[in-house]
Every structure is written in structure tokens, then in C-alpha cells.
PDB file of C-alpha atoms in Angstrom:
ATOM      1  CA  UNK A 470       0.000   0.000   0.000  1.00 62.00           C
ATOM      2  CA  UNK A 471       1.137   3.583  -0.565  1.00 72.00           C
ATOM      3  CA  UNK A 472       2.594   5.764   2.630  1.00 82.00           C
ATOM      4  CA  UNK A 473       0.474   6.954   4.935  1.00 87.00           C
ATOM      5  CA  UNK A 474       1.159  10.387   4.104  1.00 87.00           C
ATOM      6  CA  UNK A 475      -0.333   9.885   0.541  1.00 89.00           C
ATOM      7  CA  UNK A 476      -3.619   8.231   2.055  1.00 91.00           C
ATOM      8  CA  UNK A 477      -3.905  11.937   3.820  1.00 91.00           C
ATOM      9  CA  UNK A 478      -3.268  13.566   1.162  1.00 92.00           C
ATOM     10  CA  UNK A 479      -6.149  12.022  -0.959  1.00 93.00           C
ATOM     11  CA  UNK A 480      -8.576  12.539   1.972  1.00 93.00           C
ATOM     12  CA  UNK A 481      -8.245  16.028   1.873  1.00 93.00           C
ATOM     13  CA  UNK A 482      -7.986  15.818  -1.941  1.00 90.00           C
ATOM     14  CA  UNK A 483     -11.354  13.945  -1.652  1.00 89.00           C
ATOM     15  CA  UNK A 484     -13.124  16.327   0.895  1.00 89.00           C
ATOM     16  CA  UNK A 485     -12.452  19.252  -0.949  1.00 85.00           C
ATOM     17  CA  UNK A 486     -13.647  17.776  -4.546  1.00 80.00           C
ATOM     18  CA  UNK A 487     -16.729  16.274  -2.374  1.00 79.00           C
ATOM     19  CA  UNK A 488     -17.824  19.727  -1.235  1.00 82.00           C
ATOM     20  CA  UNK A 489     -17.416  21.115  -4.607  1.00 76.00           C
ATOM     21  CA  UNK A 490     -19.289  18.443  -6.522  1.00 69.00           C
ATOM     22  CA  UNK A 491     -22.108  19.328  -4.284  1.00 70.00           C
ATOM     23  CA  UNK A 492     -21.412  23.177  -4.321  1.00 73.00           C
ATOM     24  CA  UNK A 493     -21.377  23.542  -8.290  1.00 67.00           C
ATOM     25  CA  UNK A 494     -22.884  20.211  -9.514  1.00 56.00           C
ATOM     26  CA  UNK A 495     -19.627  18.907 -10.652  1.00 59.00           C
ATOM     27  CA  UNK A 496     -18.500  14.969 -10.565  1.00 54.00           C
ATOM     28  CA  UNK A 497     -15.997  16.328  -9.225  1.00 62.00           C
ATOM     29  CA  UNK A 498     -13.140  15.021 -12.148  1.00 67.00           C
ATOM     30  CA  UNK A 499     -12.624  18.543 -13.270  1.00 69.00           C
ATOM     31  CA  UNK A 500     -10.575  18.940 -10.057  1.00 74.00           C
ATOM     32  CA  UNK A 501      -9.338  15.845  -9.376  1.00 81.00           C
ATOM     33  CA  UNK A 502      -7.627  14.660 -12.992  1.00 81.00           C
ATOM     34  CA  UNK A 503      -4.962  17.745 -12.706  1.00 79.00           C
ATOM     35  CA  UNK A 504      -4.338  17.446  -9.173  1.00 83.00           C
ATOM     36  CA  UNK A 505      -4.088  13.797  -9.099  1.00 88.00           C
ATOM     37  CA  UNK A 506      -2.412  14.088 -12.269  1.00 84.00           C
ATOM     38  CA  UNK A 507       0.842  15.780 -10.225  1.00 83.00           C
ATOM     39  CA  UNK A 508       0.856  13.484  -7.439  1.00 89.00           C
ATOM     40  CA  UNK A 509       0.760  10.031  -9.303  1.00 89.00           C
ATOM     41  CA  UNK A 510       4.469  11.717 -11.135  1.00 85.00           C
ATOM     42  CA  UNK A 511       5.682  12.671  -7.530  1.00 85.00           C
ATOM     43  CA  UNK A 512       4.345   9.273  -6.630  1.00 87.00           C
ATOM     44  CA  UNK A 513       6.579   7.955  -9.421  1.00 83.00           C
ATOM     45  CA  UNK A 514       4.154   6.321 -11.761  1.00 85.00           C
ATOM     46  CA  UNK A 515       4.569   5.898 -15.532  1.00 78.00           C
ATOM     47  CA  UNK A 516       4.799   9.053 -17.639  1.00 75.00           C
ATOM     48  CA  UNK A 517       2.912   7.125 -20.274  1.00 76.00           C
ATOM     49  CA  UNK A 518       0.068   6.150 -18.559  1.00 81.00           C
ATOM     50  CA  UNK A 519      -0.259   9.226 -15.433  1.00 85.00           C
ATOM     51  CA  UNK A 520      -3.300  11.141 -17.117  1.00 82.00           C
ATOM     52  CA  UNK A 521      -5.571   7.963 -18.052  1.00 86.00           C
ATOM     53  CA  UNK A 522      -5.126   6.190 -14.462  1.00 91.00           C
ATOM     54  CA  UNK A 523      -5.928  10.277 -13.304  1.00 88.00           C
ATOM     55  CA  UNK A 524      -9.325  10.360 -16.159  1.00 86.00           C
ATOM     56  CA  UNK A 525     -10.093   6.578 -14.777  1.00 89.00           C
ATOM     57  CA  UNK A 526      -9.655   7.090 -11.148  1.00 92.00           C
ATOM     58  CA  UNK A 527     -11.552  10.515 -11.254  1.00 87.00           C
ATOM     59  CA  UNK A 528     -14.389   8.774 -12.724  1.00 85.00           C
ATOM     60  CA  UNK A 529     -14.778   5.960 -10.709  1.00 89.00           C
ATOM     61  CA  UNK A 530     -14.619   8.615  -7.771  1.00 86.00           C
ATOM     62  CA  UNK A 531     -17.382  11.084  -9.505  1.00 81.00           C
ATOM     63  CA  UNK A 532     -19.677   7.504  -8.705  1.00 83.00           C
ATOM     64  CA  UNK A 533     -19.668   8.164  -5.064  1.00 78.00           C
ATOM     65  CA  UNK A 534     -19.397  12.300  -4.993  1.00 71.00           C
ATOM     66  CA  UNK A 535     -22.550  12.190  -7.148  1.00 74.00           C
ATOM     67  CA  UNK A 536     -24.301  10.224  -5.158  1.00 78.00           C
ATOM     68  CA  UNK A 537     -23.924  11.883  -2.572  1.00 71.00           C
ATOM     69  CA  UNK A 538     -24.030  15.260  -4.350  1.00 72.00           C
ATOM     70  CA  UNK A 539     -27.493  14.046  -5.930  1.00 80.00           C
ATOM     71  CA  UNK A 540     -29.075  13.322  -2.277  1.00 80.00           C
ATOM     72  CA  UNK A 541     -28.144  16.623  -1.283  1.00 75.00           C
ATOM     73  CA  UNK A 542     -29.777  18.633  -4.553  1.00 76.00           C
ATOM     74  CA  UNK A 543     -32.969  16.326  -4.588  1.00 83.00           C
ATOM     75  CA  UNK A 544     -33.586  16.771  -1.196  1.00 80.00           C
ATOM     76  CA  UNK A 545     -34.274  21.011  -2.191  1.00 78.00           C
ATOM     77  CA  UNK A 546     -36.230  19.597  -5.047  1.00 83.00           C
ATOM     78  CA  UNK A 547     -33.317  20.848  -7.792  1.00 82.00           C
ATOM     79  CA  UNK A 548     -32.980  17.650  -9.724  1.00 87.00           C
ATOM     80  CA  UNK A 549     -35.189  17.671 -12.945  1.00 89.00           C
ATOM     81  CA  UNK A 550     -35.306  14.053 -13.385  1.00 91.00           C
ATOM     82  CA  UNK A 551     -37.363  13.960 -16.755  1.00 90.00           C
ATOM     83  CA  UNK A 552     -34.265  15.654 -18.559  1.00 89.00           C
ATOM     84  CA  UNK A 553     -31.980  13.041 -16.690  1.00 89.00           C
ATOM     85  CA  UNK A 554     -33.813  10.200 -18.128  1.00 90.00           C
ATOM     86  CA  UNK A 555     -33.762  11.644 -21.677  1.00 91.00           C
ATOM     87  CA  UNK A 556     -30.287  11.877 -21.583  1.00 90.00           C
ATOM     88  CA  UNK A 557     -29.437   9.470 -20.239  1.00 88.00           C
ATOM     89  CA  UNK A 558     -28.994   6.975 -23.100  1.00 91.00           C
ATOM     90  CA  UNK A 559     -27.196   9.212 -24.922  1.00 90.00           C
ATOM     91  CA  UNK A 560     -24.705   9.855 -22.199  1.00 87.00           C
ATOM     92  CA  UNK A 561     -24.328   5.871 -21.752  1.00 87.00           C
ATOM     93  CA  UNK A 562     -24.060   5.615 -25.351  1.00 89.00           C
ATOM     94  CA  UNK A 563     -21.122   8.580 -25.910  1.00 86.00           C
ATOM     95  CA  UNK A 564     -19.121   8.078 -22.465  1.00 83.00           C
ATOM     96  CA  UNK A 565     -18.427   4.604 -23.431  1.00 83.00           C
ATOM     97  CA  UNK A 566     -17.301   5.084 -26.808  1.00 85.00           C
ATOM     98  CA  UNK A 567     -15.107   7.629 -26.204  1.00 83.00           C
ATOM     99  CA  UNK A 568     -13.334   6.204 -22.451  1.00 78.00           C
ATOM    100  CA  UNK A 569     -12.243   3.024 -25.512  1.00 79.00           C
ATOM    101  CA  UNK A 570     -10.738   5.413 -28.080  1.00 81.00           C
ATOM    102  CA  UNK A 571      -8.999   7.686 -25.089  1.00 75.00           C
ATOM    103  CA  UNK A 572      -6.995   4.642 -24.231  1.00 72.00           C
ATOM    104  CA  UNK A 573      -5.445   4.873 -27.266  1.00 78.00           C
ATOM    105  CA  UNK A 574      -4.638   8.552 -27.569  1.00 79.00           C
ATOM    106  CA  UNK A 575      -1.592   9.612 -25.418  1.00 77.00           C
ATOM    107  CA  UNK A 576      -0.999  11.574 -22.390  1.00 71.00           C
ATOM    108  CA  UNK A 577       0.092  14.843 -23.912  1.00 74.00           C
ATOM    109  CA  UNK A 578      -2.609  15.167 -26.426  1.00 78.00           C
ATOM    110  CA  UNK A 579      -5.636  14.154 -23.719  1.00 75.00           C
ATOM    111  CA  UNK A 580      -3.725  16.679 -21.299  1.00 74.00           C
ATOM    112  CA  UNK A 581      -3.577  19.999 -23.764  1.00 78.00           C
ATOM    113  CA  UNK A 582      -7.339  19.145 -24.590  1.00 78.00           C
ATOM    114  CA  UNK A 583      -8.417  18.859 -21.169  1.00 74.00           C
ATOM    115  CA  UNK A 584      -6.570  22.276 -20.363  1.00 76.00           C
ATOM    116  CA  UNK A 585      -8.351  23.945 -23.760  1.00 78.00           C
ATOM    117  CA  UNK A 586     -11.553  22.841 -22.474  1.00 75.00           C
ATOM    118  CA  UNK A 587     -11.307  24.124 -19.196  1.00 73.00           C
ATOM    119  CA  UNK A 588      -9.901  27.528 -20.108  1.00 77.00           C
ATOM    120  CA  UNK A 589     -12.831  27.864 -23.112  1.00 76.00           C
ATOM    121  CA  UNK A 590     -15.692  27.149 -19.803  1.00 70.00           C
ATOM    122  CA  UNK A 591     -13.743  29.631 -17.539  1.00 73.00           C
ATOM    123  CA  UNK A 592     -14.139  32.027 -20.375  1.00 76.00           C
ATOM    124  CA  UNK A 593     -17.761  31.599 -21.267  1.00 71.00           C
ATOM    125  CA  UNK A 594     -18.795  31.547 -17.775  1.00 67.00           C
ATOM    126  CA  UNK A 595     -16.535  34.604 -16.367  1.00 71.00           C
ATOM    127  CA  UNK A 596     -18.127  36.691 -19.191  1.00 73.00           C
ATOM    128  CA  UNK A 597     -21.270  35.213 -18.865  1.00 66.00           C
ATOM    129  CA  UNK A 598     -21.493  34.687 -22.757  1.00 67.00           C
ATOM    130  CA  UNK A 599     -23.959  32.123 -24.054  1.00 62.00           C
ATOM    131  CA  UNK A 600     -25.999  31.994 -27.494  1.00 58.00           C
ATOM    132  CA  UNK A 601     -29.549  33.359 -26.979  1.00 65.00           C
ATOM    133  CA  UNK A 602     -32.013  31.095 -24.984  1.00 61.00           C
ATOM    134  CA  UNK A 603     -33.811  28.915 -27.159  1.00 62.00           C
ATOM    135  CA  UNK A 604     -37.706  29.421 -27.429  1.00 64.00           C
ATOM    136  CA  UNK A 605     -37.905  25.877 -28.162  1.00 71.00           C
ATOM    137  CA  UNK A 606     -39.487  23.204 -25.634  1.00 69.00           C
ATOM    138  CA  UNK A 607     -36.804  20.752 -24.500  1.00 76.00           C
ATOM    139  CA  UNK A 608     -37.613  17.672 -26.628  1.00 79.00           C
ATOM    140  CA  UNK A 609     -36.814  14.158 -26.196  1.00 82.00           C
ATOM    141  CA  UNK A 610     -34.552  14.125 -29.427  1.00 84.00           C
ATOM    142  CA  UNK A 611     -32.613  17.133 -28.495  1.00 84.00           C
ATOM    143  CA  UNK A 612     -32.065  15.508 -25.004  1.00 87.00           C
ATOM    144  CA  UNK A 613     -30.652  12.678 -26.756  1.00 88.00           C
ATOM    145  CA  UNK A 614     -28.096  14.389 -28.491  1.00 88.00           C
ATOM    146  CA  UNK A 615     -27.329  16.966 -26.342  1.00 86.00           C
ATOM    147  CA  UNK A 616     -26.661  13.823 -24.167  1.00 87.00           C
ATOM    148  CA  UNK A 617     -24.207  11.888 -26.478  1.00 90.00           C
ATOM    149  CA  UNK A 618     -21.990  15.388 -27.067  1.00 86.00           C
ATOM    150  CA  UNK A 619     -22.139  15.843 -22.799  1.00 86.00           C
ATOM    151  CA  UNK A 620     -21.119  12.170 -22.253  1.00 84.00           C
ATOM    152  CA  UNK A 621     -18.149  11.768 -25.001  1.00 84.00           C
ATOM    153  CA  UNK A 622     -16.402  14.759 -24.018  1.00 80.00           C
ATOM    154  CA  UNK A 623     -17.110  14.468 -20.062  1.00 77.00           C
ATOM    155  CA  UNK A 624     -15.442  10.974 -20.593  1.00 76.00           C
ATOM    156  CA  UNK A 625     -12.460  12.476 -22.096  1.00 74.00           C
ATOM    157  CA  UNK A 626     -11.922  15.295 -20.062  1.00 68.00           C
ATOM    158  CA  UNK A 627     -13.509  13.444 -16.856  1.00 64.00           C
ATOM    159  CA  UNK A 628     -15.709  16.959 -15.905  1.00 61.00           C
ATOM    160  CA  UNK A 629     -19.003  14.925 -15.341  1.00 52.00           C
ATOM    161  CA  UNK A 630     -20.797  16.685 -17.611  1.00 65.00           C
ATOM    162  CA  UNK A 631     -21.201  19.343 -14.616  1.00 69.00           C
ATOM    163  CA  UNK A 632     -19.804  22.219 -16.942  1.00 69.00           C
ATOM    164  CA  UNK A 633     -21.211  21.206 -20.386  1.00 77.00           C
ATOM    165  CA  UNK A 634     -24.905  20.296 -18.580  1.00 81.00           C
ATOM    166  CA  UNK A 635     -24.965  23.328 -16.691  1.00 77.00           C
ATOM    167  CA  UNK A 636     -24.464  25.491 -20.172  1.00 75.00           C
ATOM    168  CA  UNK A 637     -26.747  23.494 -22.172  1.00 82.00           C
ATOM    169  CA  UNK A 638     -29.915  23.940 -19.305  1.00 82.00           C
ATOM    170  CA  UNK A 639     -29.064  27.274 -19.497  1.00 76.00           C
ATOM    171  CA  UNK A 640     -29.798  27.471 -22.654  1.00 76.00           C
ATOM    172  CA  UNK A 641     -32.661  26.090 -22.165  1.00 80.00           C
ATOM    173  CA  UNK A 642     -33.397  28.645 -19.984  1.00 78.00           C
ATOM    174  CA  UNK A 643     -33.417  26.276 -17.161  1.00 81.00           C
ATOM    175  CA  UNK A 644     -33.094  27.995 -13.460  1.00 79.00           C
ATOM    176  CA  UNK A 645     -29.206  27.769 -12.627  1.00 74.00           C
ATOM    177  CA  UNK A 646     -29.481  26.409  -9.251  1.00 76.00           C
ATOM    178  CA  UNK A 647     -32.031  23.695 -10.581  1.00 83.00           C
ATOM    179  CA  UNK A 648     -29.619  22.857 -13.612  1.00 82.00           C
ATOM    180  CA  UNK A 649     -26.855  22.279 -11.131  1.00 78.00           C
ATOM    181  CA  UNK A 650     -28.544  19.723  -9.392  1.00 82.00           C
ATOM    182  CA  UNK A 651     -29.509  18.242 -12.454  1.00 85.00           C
ATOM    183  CA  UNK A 652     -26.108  18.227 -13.772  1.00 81.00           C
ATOM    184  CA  UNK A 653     -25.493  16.214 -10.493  1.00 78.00           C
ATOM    185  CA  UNK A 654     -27.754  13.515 -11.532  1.00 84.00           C
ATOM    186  CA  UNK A 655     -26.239  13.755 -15.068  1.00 83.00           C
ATOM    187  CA  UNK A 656     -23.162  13.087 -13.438  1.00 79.00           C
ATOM    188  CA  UNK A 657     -23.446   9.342 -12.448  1.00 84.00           C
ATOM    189  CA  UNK A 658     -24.192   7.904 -15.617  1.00 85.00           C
ATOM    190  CA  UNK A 659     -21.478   9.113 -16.877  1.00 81.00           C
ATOM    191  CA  UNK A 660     -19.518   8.353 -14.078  1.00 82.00           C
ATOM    192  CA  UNK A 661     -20.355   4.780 -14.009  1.00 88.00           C
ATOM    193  CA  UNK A 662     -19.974   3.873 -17.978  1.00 85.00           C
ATOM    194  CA  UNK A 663     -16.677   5.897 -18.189  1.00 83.00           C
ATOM    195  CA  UNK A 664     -15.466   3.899 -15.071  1.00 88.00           C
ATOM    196  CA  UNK A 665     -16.498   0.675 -17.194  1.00 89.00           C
ATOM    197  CA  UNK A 666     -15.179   1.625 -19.878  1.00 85.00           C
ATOM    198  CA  UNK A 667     -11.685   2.746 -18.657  1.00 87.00           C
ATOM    199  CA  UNK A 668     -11.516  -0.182 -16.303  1.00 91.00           C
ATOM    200  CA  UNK A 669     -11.814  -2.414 -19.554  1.00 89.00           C
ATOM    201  CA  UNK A 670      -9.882  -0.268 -22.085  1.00 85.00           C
ATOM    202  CA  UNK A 671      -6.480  -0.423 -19.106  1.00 87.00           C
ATOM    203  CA  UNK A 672      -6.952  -3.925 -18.341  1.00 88.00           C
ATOM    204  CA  UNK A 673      -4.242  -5.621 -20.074  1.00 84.00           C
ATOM    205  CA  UNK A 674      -1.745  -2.048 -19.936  1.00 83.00           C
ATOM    206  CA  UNK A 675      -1.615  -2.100 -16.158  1.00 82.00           C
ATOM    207  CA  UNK A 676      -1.422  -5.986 -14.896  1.00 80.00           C
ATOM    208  CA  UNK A 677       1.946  -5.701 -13.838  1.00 81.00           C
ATOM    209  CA  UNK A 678       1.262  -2.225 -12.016  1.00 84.00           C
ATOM    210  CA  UNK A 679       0.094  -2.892  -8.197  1.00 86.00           C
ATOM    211  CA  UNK A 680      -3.162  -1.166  -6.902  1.00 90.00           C
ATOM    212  CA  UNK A 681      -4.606  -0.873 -10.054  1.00 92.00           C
ATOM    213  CA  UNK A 682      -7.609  -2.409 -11.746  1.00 92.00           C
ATOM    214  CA  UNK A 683      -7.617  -1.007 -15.448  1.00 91.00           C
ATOM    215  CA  UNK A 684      -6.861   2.487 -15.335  1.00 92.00           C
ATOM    216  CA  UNK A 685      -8.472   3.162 -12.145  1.00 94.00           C
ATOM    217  CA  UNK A 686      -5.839   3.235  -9.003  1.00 94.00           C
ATOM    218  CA  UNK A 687      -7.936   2.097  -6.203  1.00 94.00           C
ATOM    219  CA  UNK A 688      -5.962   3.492  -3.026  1.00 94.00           C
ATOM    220  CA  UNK A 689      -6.464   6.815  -4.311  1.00 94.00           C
ATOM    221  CA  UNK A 690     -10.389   5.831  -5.331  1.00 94.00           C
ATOM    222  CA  UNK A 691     -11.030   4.016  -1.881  1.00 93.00           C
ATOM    223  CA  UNK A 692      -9.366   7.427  -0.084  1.00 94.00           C
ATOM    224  CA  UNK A 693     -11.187   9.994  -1.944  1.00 92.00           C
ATOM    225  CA  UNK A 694     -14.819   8.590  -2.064  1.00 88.00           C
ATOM    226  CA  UNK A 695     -14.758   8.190   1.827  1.00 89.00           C
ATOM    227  CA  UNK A 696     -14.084  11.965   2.297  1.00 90.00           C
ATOM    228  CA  UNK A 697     -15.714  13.068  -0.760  1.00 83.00           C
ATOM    229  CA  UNK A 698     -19.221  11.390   0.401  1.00 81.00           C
ATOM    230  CA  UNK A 699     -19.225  13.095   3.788  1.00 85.00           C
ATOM    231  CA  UNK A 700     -18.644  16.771   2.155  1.00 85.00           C
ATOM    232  CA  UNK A 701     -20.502  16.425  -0.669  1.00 76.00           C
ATOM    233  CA  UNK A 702     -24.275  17.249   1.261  1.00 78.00           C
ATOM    234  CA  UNK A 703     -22.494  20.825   3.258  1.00 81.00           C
ATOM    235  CA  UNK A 704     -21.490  21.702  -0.390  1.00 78.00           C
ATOM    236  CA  UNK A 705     -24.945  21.276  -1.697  1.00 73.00           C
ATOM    237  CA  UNK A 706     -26.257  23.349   1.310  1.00 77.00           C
ATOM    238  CA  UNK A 707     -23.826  26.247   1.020  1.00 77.00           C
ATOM    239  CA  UNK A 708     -25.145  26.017  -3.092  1.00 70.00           C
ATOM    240  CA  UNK A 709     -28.535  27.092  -2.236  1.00 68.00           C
ATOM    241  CA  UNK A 710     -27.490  29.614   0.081  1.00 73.00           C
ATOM    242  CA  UNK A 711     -25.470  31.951  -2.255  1.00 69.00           C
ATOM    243  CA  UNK A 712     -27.283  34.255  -5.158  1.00 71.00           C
ATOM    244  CA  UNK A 713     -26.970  32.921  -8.738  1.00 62.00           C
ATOM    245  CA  UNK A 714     -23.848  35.235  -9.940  1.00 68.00           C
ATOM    246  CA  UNK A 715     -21.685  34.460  -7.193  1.00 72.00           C
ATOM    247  CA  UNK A 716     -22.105  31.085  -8.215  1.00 67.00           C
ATOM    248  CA  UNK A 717     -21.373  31.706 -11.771  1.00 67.00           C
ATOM    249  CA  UNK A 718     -18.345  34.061 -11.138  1.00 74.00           C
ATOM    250  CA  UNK A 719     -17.102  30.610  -8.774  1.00 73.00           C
ATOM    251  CA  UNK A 720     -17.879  28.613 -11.423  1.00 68.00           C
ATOM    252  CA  UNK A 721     -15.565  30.231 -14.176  1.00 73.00           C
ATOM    253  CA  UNK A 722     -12.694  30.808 -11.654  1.00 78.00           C
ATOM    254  CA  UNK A 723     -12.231  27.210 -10.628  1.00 73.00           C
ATOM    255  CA  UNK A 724     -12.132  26.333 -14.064  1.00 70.00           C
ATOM    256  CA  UNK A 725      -9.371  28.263 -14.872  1.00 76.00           C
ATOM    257  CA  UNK A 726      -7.375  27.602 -12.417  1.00 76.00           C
ATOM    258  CA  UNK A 727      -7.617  24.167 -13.482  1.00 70.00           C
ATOM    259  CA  UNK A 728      -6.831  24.652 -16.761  1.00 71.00           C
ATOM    260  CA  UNK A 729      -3.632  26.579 -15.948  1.00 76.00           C
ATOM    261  CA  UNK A 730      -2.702  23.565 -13.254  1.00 67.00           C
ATOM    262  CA  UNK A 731      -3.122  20.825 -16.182  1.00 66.00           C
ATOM    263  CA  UNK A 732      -1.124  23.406 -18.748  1.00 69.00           C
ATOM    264  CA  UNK A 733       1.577  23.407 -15.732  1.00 68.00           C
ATOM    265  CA  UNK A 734       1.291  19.456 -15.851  1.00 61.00           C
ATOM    266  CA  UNK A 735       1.068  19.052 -20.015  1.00 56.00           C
ATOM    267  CA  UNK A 736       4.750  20.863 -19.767  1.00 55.00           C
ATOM    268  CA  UNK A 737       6.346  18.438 -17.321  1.00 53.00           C
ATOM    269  CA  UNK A 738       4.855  15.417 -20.254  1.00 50.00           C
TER     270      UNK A 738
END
């Protein structure tokens, strides 16, 4: 088993991504792939394979941070389950497909377009830039497709959807704290058939590597989910608490900051 020290280290890693997952609807993988990125290099892991067992890991952690995140939001009524369930199969259907083909792209080139995407969010949220709402009734087909788009890049960039969901309701003209907690719910789907999918995909790549079952690194995933479940429902509460631009303006700075800590990381690949 790892030290000690790095057992702490993903507590705390795990508390503070379970808080925000309930605070802005995230997975929580938007946070954890740069930051667990870093330590599995200090931890001395393989170069070559660092950012997929830090998209697989964050995944299989965004399964227990959204569950708990999703209790929290449905408790205050936030979760619009009708546009989960349309969505849902195109999530399933997108997250898979695209956790297989990221198995075969490398580190430096999943790592840049993590950072991109990031930065482009921070961006359009800071600025508070989005096309006109649509006057159009949210329709079972659109749900679909909207749903396949969320899912294959959430599974490459291991957000959860949180960022893309949150955009796309607004659109929609959806209310922002209700489209965080349904970006919540969006979450675990995704969560769940991108951990599949990236448990399968790293099977045969990581037998001789201990602690590992595919690309998922389960000291780190054991360590994490325990804290992140117990601070996911305070995040949820402080959510509801704060007015809808402070949220926003939260929103777009956390995502930068992230972007700049994977563009730190890409250089070091």
C-alpha cells in the first residue's frame, strides 16, 4: 500500500472535490484529474500512462461524490429528473465510446485538450457569454443528443458533464441552481460507464502495475470517495445559500485555475 502520508493527502484531496461536486454540480473530475495528475508523477508512476489512471480514477470517484451530491440537490427539489432520463442513453451511449478510443490517444494530447476545455468554460462563464435562450421546448430528441456530445467529451476530459450540462440547461433557460442539481444527476451515468469503460480499455496495460484495476488506481479511489461522500451534502447546502452570480463568477474561476494547473502538468509530459 502507498505511505500513509499519501492516504492523507487524498482525503483532503477527496473532501475538498466532495464539497465542490455538491457546491457547483460537478462529478468532481474537473478537479481531481490535474491534481491527481501531479501526485501520481511525484508518486513515481509511468509518464505514459499518469493522465488515463488520473481520467479513470476521477471517474470511478465522480460515482460516489454524485451520489452523494445528488441526495443533497434532490432533497431542495433541484434535480429535474425527466431531462436526466432523456439523456441518459445518450450519455451511456457517448461516455463509453469515447473512455475506448482515449486509451489509445496519449498523455500529452488528452492533457492539452483537457486544459483547452477548461480555459474555453472559464471564459464563457466569467463573461457570462452564451448563445440566446432557445424558445424551443426541450424535446426528447434534443435531449438525446445533447446527451451523447455531454457524455463523449465528459469521458475524455472526466468533468461529469457538470460544466457542459450546466451550459446546455441554461440554454434552455433552465433555473441555474435547478440545472446544477440536475447536472449532479447527469453526473453518475457518466460516471459509471466511463469507469467501465476505462476499467476495460487499461486492463491488459496495467497488470503488472500494483493497486490498479484497469486504469483506475484504487488506493487513491477508496481514499477519496470516503471523504468526498461526507462533504458532498455541506457543499450542496452552502449552493442554495449563495445568489446565482456568485455562483457563476465561482464557477468560471475554478475552471481556470484548473486549466492553468493541467497546462503546468502538459509541460512536465
Amino acid at each position: 500500500m502507498p505511505n500513509i502520508e499519501w492516504i492523507v493527502l487524498y482525503m483532503v484531496l477527496g473532501a475538498f472535490v466532495g464539497f465542490m461536486a455538491g457546491f457547483l454540480g460537478l462529478g468532481g473530475g474537473g478537479i481531481l484529474v490535474p491534481l491527481l495528475a501531479s501526485i501520481f508523477i511525484y508518486q513515481g508512476m509511468s509518464v505514459d500512462s499518469v493522465v488515463h489512471l488520473a481520467l479513470g480514477t476521477s471517474l470511478a470517484c465522480m460515482i460516489i461524490s454524485s451520489s452523494a451530491s445528488i441526495r443533497a440537490h434532490t432533497s431542495r427539489g433541484a434535480v429535474m429528473w425527466p431531462v436526466v432520463r432523456g439523456m441518459a442513453p445518450g450519455i451511456i451511449l457517448g461516455a463509453f465510446l469515447t473512455a475506448q478510443v482515449a486509451a489509445h490517444i496519449n498523455s500529452t494530447t488528452i492533457a492539452l485538450f483537457f486544459a483547452l476545455f477548461m480555459a474555453l468554460i472559464a471564459v464563457q462563464m466569467f463573461f457570462n457569454w452564451q448563445p440566446k435562450p432557445s424558445q424551443k421546448p426541450i424535446n426528447l430528441r434534443g435531449l438525446i443528443v445533447a446527451g451523447m456530445g455531454i457524455g463523449s467529451v465528459s469521458a475524455l476530459a472526466a468533468v461529469g458533464g457538470g460544466f457542459l450540462t450546466v451550459a446546455y440547461l441554461g440554454y434552455k433557460n433552465i433555473d441555474m441552481k435547478k440545472a446544477i442539481g440536475t447536472s449532479a444527476a447527469i453526473g453518475f451515468p457518466i460516471a459509471i460507464t466511463g469507469t467501465i469503460g476505462y476499467m476495460m480499455s487499461g486492463w491488459s496495460k496495467t497488470l503488472s502495475d500494483p493497486y490498479t484495476l484497469g486504469y483506475i488506481y484504487v488506493p487513491a479511489f477508496l481514499a477519496i470517495s470516503i471523504a468526498s461522500s461526507i462533504t458532498a451534502p455541506y457543499g450542496a447546502r452552502c449552493s442554495h445559500s449563495l445568489p446565482e452570480a456568485y455562483l457563476k463568477k465561482i464557477f468560471a474561476a475554478i475552471s481556470l485555475l484548473l486549466s492553468i494547473k493541467m497546462l503546468v502538468s502538459f509541460v512536465q509530459f
